[in-house]
Amino acid sequence: MASVFGKNIQVSVWGQSHSPAIGVTVDGLPAGEQIDEEVLQEFLNRRAPGQADYATTRREEDRPEFLSGLVDHVTCGAPLTAMIRNTNTRPQHYENLRDVPRPGHGDYAIGQKFHGFQDVSGGGHTSGRMTAPICIAGGICMQILSRRGVEVRAHIAKLGGVTDTVPDYCAQTPLPKLPAGRFPTFSEEAGKNMHKAILAAKRQADSIGGVIECIVTGVPAGVGDPMFDGIENRMAAALFGIPAVKGVEFGNGFAAAELLGSQNNDPFVVKDGQIKTETNRHGGILGGVTSGMPIVFRVAIKPTPSIGQPQRSVRLSTKAEEELVIKGRHDPCIVPRAVPVVEAVAAIVLLDFLRK
Amino acid sequence: MASVFGKNIQVSVWGQSHSPAIGVTVDGLPAGEQIDEEVLQEFLNRRAPGQADYATTRREEDRPEFLSGLVDHVTCGAPLTAMIRNTNTRPQHYENLRDVPRPGHGDYAIGQKFHGFQDVSGGGHTSGRMTAPICIAGGICMQILSRRGVEVRAHIAKLGGVTDTVPDYCAQTPLPKLPAGRFPTFSEEAGKNMHKAILAAKRQADSIGGVIECIVTGVPAGVGDPMFDGIENRMAAALFGIPAVKGVEFGNGFAAAELLGSQNNDPFVVKDGQIKTETNRHGGILGGVTSGMPIVFRVAIKPTPSIGQPQRSVRLSTKAEEELVIKGRHDPCIVPRAVPVVEAVAAIVLLDFLRK
Amino acid sequence: MASVFGKNIQVSVWGQSHSPAIGVTVDGLPAGEQIDEEVLQEFLNRRAPGQADYATTRREEDRPEFLSGLVDHVTCGAPLTAMIRNTNTRPQHYENLRDVPRPGHGDYAIGQKFHGFQDVSGGGHTSGRMTAPICIAGGICMQILSRRGVEVRAHIAKLGGVTDTVPDYCAQTPLPKLPAGRFPTFSEEAGKNMHKAILAAKRQADSIGGVIECIVTGVPAGVGDPMFDGIENRMAAALFGIPAVKGVEFGNGFAAAELLGSQNNDPFVVKDGQIKTETNRHGGILGGVTSGMPIVFRVAIKPTPSIGQPQRSVRLSTKAEEELVIKGRHDPCIVPRAVPVVEAVAAIVLLDFLRK
Amino acid sequence: MASVFGKNIQVSVWGQSHSPAIGVTVDGLPAGEQIDEEVLQEFLNRRAPGQADYATTRREEDRPEFLSGLVDHVTCGAPLTAMIRNTNTRPQHYENLRDVPRPGHGDYAIGQKFHGFQDVSGGGHTSGRMTAPICIAGGICMQILSRRGVEVRAHIAKLGGVTDTVPDYCAQTPLPKLPAGRFPTFSEEAGKNMHKAILAAKRQADSIGGVIECIVTGVPAGVGDPMFDGIENRMAAALFGIPAVKGVEFGNGFAAAELLGSQNNDPFVVKDGQIKTETNRHGGILGGVTSGMPIVFRVAIKPTPSIGQPQRSVRLSTKAEEELVIKGRHDPCIVPRAVPVVEAVAAIVLLDFLRK
């Protein structure tokens, strides 16, 4: 199924950019978990377009209405459904895209799949707007994980040639939370420079990509399954569900491919009476199963394909090449807003594993 | 489940490095497909250790016996099971690893999961040997795909600082086949230099990683599902099931994260009356769905953690740190042998999608 | 997952009897299918409590609002979500049931599962009200099936000792539709007598069960999978998701267990140049796969456990036995209203198989 | 997939009646479980044709070879595979069945599905012989369940008008084991009379069906999921995978459909300080979730369609009706041999639920 994932916790994401509503159903949450809607809202606000000059100017309050699954803010074991109304729907400046696909977008491929019946308006079901329901599900999972000692933190690791680093990939204490409104880097300096790179792209009516890194602390050793159902398998599968993700790597990832074994292996050591690895090049996962070290992974986000520059495309009905100028409001860089989405997906996948 | 994957075609891989046999069951293959066992054997030989000086000296003839699913070499719709006997089983020099885990291996993590009951001998179920049954399944799927015009080709794209390139990522004709016995690069020159890098690592009792790239031609546009069940999602999930894979990227992948939208978008054009993209930075997949262009992805293979150098580990029973020297026969570089495994996984996943 | 089923078409049912809304998400519907909301509403009205004297007096207009998945009443390939607001929520006379479970209901078992956090109000997620979203999904599938020549018809086969029969289990033409407002039997006489049996039970503050039979015409031969993924497997699994179903049988079913092979086998014959069976004791399914004959199955519906008579129960907090009198509005017989629910489930399962 | 089932424990059954071997792979078994092969063999012998005059005269020793998943008879967390060689393969007297399907068998339906490529020899993949690997998987699960206090017992409840009864459906102590070689009823008298009915059918070159009942003790309350993923849903789906099963009912089952609520509800009581129900008409499951009472279900087994009498069929290639006489060795009644198969399936499904 296109829009369902998970095994013990199953998340079903529904809605289109301009349908009456978007939402999510989460089946399999443990019963008896209090959901703090204020904390959830703060999390959702990190994704919301807000006033940042690097985001779309579309304004929408992503305030979910809970339709099922809660009794007095506590999960009751039944599927939880939350909905956000789309107040800003059915504009007319998208219909052209059914016949003239945008380069880098799914318009053409999805049109072939659905024989032209797909909802093109605002990107339809594959719009970045669909990450709002993912964040609702993920934000709820983060609250539940947090009570079990598991904390999920992502940041922009690389953007426009600027790098943000994590102080210690072996530390078992969670990294600081990055609040809504703040550019999502640990180093403010790095954030400022990334921000500049985004504005530079914006000025050229262009867009820019980046790399998001996620660190999860508190997952015990022995979680996951070897071979095809490990943390890496299911995490990667879910992460590629975030629009614009084109790569996923764990621990040293692609850099490991350029190393020798003696440079990439992590020696086992005893620290405070616990078995640890001295370094964390493996990113907390060995053989598909957690080692007890922080889980570390990175996702590559391509530059959003919606750019203001004229582009070459083809009119499908006539097979004539033509120039396309994309209208509408678009983010010059979706990476900052994708940071909480990566956290959300990580939280859903890990709670799913821990539910077993 | 650890060792089962697929939706319409379900592959179940079983066996341990030193169990009586290893094998695979493939459920859901179309009926009426002739399986050429000679062609399959040639494919399996590409993975076999052979005589190459960069591979383990363990000798085993990976000749499968077909136990079910065929009638006179033709698929009959029932699950196909093939088995390879392990002739070389239960040596004694592994038992130590239950208590002193090898750095970079799954020993510790998997031991935590299975409470010490895991089969440690020869790597057990997570041994690289388990890629033989994956290749049986994949080799069969490749024959079936080939009849539908779909060809899968992988090569080593990068190893030890050396790069192998593909002439044209937009060409719809399949790349040449890399036969057994040949170092799996398209450029012989690149292959020679990679080979040298492997031998250099070997001389230092070390190991080396690399990047494998796979190109699939002939898949029509419109295959896959948006969001969580697209080609990228399921392909990545399966690829991370190959031991030592630490990263997966499609098209431009992580490089896209450093580009502007105008540099990463692929203009649509008309070629020979067909709608194509001029470039193929998207790797044949847009919005999780195929665009009709060749599918291109890369996987990062870490250096095999089994190295001859002494390494630091911990004796679990006493929590005392100790030096570990790994015995047994090991590949200084598993990347060449992993090339057909990547092809196999790609073939299984794509046939699964095309079966729908 | 409790509330998700299906493979190629995945149905996720959400809501509780007294949550803000109930609804359903259907992922995997073919794109380009027109949904006639009037026809759907007529179908839903067959399930609605209405004014019948055999149904609860709770009044609710089950009019779904479509939140996603449609563009101008046509499916667009994205998940379809429909919602019905609960206007009549959170009454106070259920809280007692958390501590004093109703005999024959899931209160106790589900309370054990969810550690007392389940929503008890109005039956929560296991309320018969949750069959409304099932009917939305099923009614949509019926419209799509109908365009493919497949028609689903159910009726009450047995109730209170009265039997309704189908003229011909071999006929390929669909049975007549049973409209909303009509007692769902083909014979009006049988319907009248069943109705009387229900009113007799009602007068004693009791309830009564019955058997629903479903006949599906137009499914071609060769659909389904042998062994564990056939029509019977998946249909039965889904049917047991309807509250109060305690048995499922296909063709001759339990009666076959009392027959000789010569009495139960269906001879093959040629009719109008087509291969058929002369009789249809097998209910259209042989070896898990359709034979091309009408699919015939029956489900046993137990008498609704909510009866007006005092019953013996236990106060969980004190482990003291006590008499329970159930308040609220209840159907003396849910069988008539369950008839369209059985059709809905059958339609979902069959469209799922035909989507492959 | 045709031949895979389960969620946390996944069973993949492979082989055909006359393929080189048949077998089963079980993924997800807990690690560290000792498997007693003698006890397993005794269980398998209950299914084996043996010397009984009511079974086929085909002789095969169903002695499994374990290929993977065990280290010194103890599960190691890797998939367990067991194989039985077919010594008695590829006879010639089946080929006719590809063109002239046997009434009541899957020949025609499956032939339509697999376009005539199915293995017809000895029934192929849908042969009753495939219940041997199911019993291997189930016998292993029974040993593991037994250590957790869960015992599974089935018997023939009804055959040829004769009834066998269970002394007490509320007792938490397991029923006696029915050893290999004994007719599987609790009452010897009932067994003798059923045996007579079978021999009477045999004398007429006919076959006879029956009802198998299964009682499971020791499953705690709160296991299973409401709605579509409860015990009933998954148990029924798996049971319909046993060849010849045409009906499944839980507790009172179809009889409940003829009762009033006051007759079918089970009062809650306190016994020995525990909450129980006084009667067990619900068969241990309420709302899809276990109540802590013994689980009780029945399956209807149709008379085996292979009978010695001439039957009417059609030659598919010419569409001419012709008389068919089935050759080969066949059971006049498969019900006694199906009793351990029902136990096996029940054990697999329950261990799957308890693994969560």
PDB file of C-alpha atoms in Angstrom, chain D residues 74-191:
ATOM      1  CA  VAL D  74      18.063 -26.032  20.489  1.00  0.00           C
ATOM      2  CA  THR D  75      16.555 -23.175  18.473  1.00  0.00           C
ATOM      3  CA  CYS D  76      19.111 -20.481  17.690  1.00  0.00           C
ATOM      4  CA  GLY D  77      16.826 -17.681  16.481  1.00  0.00           C
ATOM      5  CA  ALA D  78      17.532 -18.335  12.806  1.00  0.00           C
ATOM      6  CA  PRO D  79      14.768 -19.740  10.600  1.00  0.00           C
ATOM      7  CA  LEU D  80      14.198 -23.425  11.223  1.00  0.00           C
ATOM      8  CA  THR D  81      13.876 -25.576   8.128  1.00  0.00           C
ATOM      9  CA  ALA D  82      12.916 -29.228   8.090  1.00  0.00           C
ATOM     10  CA  MET D  83      12.603 -31.440   5.054  1.00  0.00           C
ATOM     11  CA  ILE D  84      11.085 -34.814   4.265  1.00  0.00           C
ATOM     12  CA  ARG D  85      12.318 -36.524   1.130  1.00  0.00           C
ATOM     13  CA  ASN D  86       9.639 -37.871  -1.174  1.00  0.00           C
ATOM     14  CA  THR D  87      10.693 -41.405  -1.962  1.00  0.00           C
ATOM     15  CA  ASN D  88       7.677 -42.177  -3.999  1.00  0.00           C
ATOM     16  CA  THR D  89       7.564 -39.697  -6.839  1.00  0.00           C
ATOM     17  CA  ARG D  90       6.431 -38.979 -10.389  1.00  0.00           C
ATOM     18  CA  PRO D  91       4.092 -41.825 -11.124  1.00  0.00           C
ATOM     19  CA  GLN D  92       2.409 -41.700 -14.489  1.00  0.00           C
ATOM     20  CA  HIS D  93      -1.214 -42.132 -13.597  1.00  0.00           C
ATOM     21  CA  TYR D  94      -1.897 -38.475 -12.825  1.00  0.00           C
ATOM     22  CA  GLU D  95      -1.156 -36.724 -16.115  1.00  0.00           C
ATOM     23  CA  ASN D  96      -4.722 -37.270 -17.313  1.00  0.00           C
ATOM     24  CA  LEU D  97      -5.970 -35.002 -14.509  1.00  0.00           C
ATOM     25  CA  ARG D  98      -4.486 -31.946 -16.176  1.00  0.00           C
ATOM     26  CA  ASP D  99      -7.096 -32.317 -18.875  1.00  0.00           C
ATOM     27  CA  VAL D 100      -9.921 -34.043 -16.992  1.00  0.00           C
ATOM     28  CA  PRO D 101     -10.322 -32.398 -13.571  1.00  0.00           C
ATOM     29  CA  ARG D 102     -11.528 -34.400 -10.604  1.00  0.00           C
ATOM     30  CA  PRO D 103     -14.873 -33.244  -9.172  1.00  0.00           C
ATOM     31  CA  GLY D 104     -14.477 -31.631  -5.761  1.00  0.00           C
ATOM     32  CA  HIS D 105     -10.721 -31.189  -6.188  1.00  0.00           C
ATOM     33  CA  GLY D 106      -8.840 -27.987  -6.960  1.00  0.00           C
ATOM     34  CA  ASP D 107      -7.612 -29.361 -10.312  1.00  0.00           C
ATOM     35  CA  TYR D 108      -9.785 -27.159 -12.506  1.00  0.00           C
ATOM     36  CA  ALA D 109      -9.639 -23.950 -10.445  1.00  0.00           C
ATOM     37  CA  ILE D 110      -5.904 -24.171  -9.880  1.00  0.00           C
ATOM     38  CA  GLY D 111      -5.326 -25.085 -13.494  1.00  0.00           C
ATOM     39  CA  GLN D 112      -7.123 -21.908 -14.486  1.00  0.00           C
ATOM     40  CA  LYS D 113      -4.962 -19.913 -12.104  1.00  0.00           C
ATOM     41  CA  PHE D 114      -1.655 -21.403 -13.227  1.00  0.00           C
ATOM     42  CA  HIS D 115      -2.596 -21.700 -16.912  1.00  0.00           C
ATOM     43  CA  GLY D 116      -2.145 -25.460 -16.882  1.00  0.00           C
ATOM     44  CA  PHE D 117       1.385 -25.383 -15.512  1.00  0.00           C
ATOM     45  CA  GLN D 118       0.445 -26.651 -12.042  1.00  0.00           C
ATOM     46  CA  ASP D 119       1.979 -29.885 -10.822  1.00  0.00           C
ATOM     47  CA  VAL D 120      -0.862 -32.372 -11.048  1.00  0.00           C
ATOM     48  CA  SER D 121       1.106 -35.366  -9.898  1.00  0.00           C
ATOM     49  CA  GLY D 122      -0.338 -36.713  -6.663  1.00  0.00           C
ATOM     50  CA  GLY D 123      -2.221 -33.472  -6.103  1.00  0.00           C
ATOM     51  CA  GLY D 124       0.901 -31.351  -6.365  1.00  0.00           C
ATOM     52  CA  HIS D 125       1.185 -28.596  -3.822  1.00  0.00           C
ATOM     53  CA  THR D 126      -2.405 -28.988  -2.657  1.00  0.00           C
ATOM     54  CA  SER D 127      -2.004 -32.644  -1.791  1.00  0.00           C
ATOM     55  CA  GLY D 128      -2.909 -33.768   1.692  1.00  0.00           C
ATOM     56  CA  ARG D 129       0.726 -34.758   1.938  1.00  0.00           C
ATOM     57  CA  MET D 130       1.540 -31.078   2.465  1.00  0.00           C
ATOM     58  CA  THR D 131       0.019 -31.347   5.912  1.00  0.00           C
ATOM     59  CA  ALA D 132       3.152 -33.213   7.019  1.00  0.00           C
ATOM     60  CA  PRO D 133       5.301 -30.061   7.006  1.00  0.00           C
ATOM     61  CA  ILE D 134       2.476 -28.167   8.716  1.00  0.00           C
ATOM     62  CA  CYS D 135       2.642 -30.791  11.450  1.00  0.00           C
ATOM     63  CA  ILE D 136       6.396 -30.386  11.793  1.00  0.00           C
ATOM     64  CA  ALA D 137       5.946 -26.664  12.386  1.00  0.00           C
ATOM     65  CA  GLY D 138       2.980 -27.214  14.653  1.00  0.00           C
ATOM     66  CA  GLY D 139       4.593 -29.991  16.635  1.00  0.00           C
ATOM     67  CA  ILE D 140       7.527 -27.725  17.392  1.00  0.00           C
ATOM     68  CA  CYS D 141       5.208 -24.906  18.427  1.00  0.00           C
ATOM     69  CA  MET D 142       3.317 -27.307  20.698  1.00  0.00           C
ATOM     70  CA  GLN D 143       6.501 -28.158  22.574  1.00  0.00           C
ATOM     71  CA  ILE D 144       7.249 -24.485  23.095  1.00  0.00           C
ATOM     72  CA  LEU D 145       3.667 -23.692  24.108  1.00  0.00           C
ATOM     73  CA  SER D 146       3.641 -26.582  26.519  1.00  0.00           C
ATOM     74  CA  ARG D 147       6.504 -24.999  28.461  1.00  0.00           C
ATOM     75  CA  ARG D 148       4.333 -21.900  28.760  1.00  0.00           C
ATOM     76  CA  GLY D 149       1.410 -23.922  30.114  1.00  0.00           C
ATOM     77  CA  VAL D 150      -0.579 -23.976  26.897  1.00  0.00           C
ATOM     78  CA  GLU D 151      -1.903 -27.353  25.697  1.00  0.00           C
ATOM     79  CA  VAL D 152      -3.700 -28.025  22.423  1.00  0.00           C
ATOM     80  CA  ARG D 153      -5.992 -31.043  21.995  1.00  0.00           C
ATOM     81  CA  ALA D 154      -8.249 -31.984  19.120  1.00  0.00           C
ATOM     82  CA  HIS D 155     -10.594 -34.917  18.551  1.00  0.00           C
ATOM     83  CA  ILE D 156     -13.258 -35.975  16.090  1.00  0.00           C
ATOM     84  CA  ALA D 157     -16.450 -34.461  17.434  1.00  0.00           C
ATOM     85  CA  LYS D 158     -18.803 -35.885  14.815  1.00  0.00           C
ATOM     86  CA  LEU D 159     -18.534 -38.430  12.031  1.00  0.00           C
ATOM     87  CA  GLY D 160     -21.143 -40.562  10.307  1.00  0.00           C
ATOM     88  CA  GLY D 161     -23.811 -39.463  12.745  1.00  0.00           C
ATOM     89  CA  VAL D 162     -21.714 -40.442  15.780  1.00  0.00           C
ATOM     90  CA  THR D 163     -20.772 -37.822  18.380  1.00  0.00           C
ATOM     91  CA  ASP D 164     -17.788 -37.621  20.738  1.00  0.00           C
ATOM     92  CA  THR D 165     -18.039 -35.179  23.616  1.00  0.00           C
ATOM     93  CA  VAL D 166     -15.665 -33.318  25.858  1.00  0.00           C
ATOM     94  CA  PRO D 167     -16.337 -33.755  29.582  1.00  0.00           C
ATOM     95  CA  ASP D 168     -16.007 -30.109  30.559  1.00  0.00           C
ATOM     96  CA  TYR D 169     -15.427 -27.110  28.291  1.00  0.00           C
ATOM     97  CA  CYS D 170     -14.608 -24.938  31.297  1.00  0.00           C
ATOM     98  CA  ALA D 171     -11.841 -27.036  32.841  1.00  0.00           C
ATOM     99  CA  GLN D 172      -8.465 -25.372  32.815  1.00  0.00           C
ATOM    100  CA  THR D 173      -6.609 -28.703  32.878  1.00  0.00           C
ATOM    101  CA  PRO D 174      -5.732 -30.107  29.474  1.00  0.00           C
ATOM    102  CA  LEU D 175      -7.657 -33.024  28.032  1.00  0.00           C
ATOM    103  CA  PRO D 176      -5.802 -36.358  27.728  1.00  0.00           C
ATOM    104  CA  LYS D 177      -3.414 -36.784  24.813  1.00  0.00           C
ATOM    105  CA  LEU D 178      -4.640 -39.045  22.034  1.00  0.00           C
ATOM    106  CA  PRO D 179      -1.654 -41.224  21.099  1.00  0.00           C
ATOM    107  CA  ALA D 180      -0.646 -42.347  17.617  1.00  0.00           C
ATOM    108  CA  GLY D 181      -2.419 -45.513  16.571  1.00  0.00           C
ATOM    109  CA  ARG D 182      -5.565 -44.720  18.524  1.00  0.00           C
ATOM    110  CA  PHE D 183      -8.718 -43.518  16.797  1.00  0.00           C
ATOM    111  CA  PRO D 184      -8.833 -39.881  17.850  1.00  0.00           C
ATOM    112  CA  THR D 185     -11.913 -39.697  20.054  1.00  0.00           C
ATOM    113  CA  PHE D 186     -12.085 -39.372  23.806  1.00  0.00           C
ATOM    114  CA  SER D 187     -14.802 -42.030  23.988  1.00  0.00           C
ATOM    115  CA  GLU D 188     -13.579 -45.378  22.671  1.00  0.00           C
ATOM    116  CA  GLU D 189     -17.151 -46.387  21.968  1.00  0.00           C
ATOM    117  CA  ALA D 190     -17.710 -43.338  19.775  1.00  0.00           C
ATOM    118  CA  GLY D 191     -14.415 -44.042  18.037  1.00  0.00           C
TER     119      GLY D 191
END
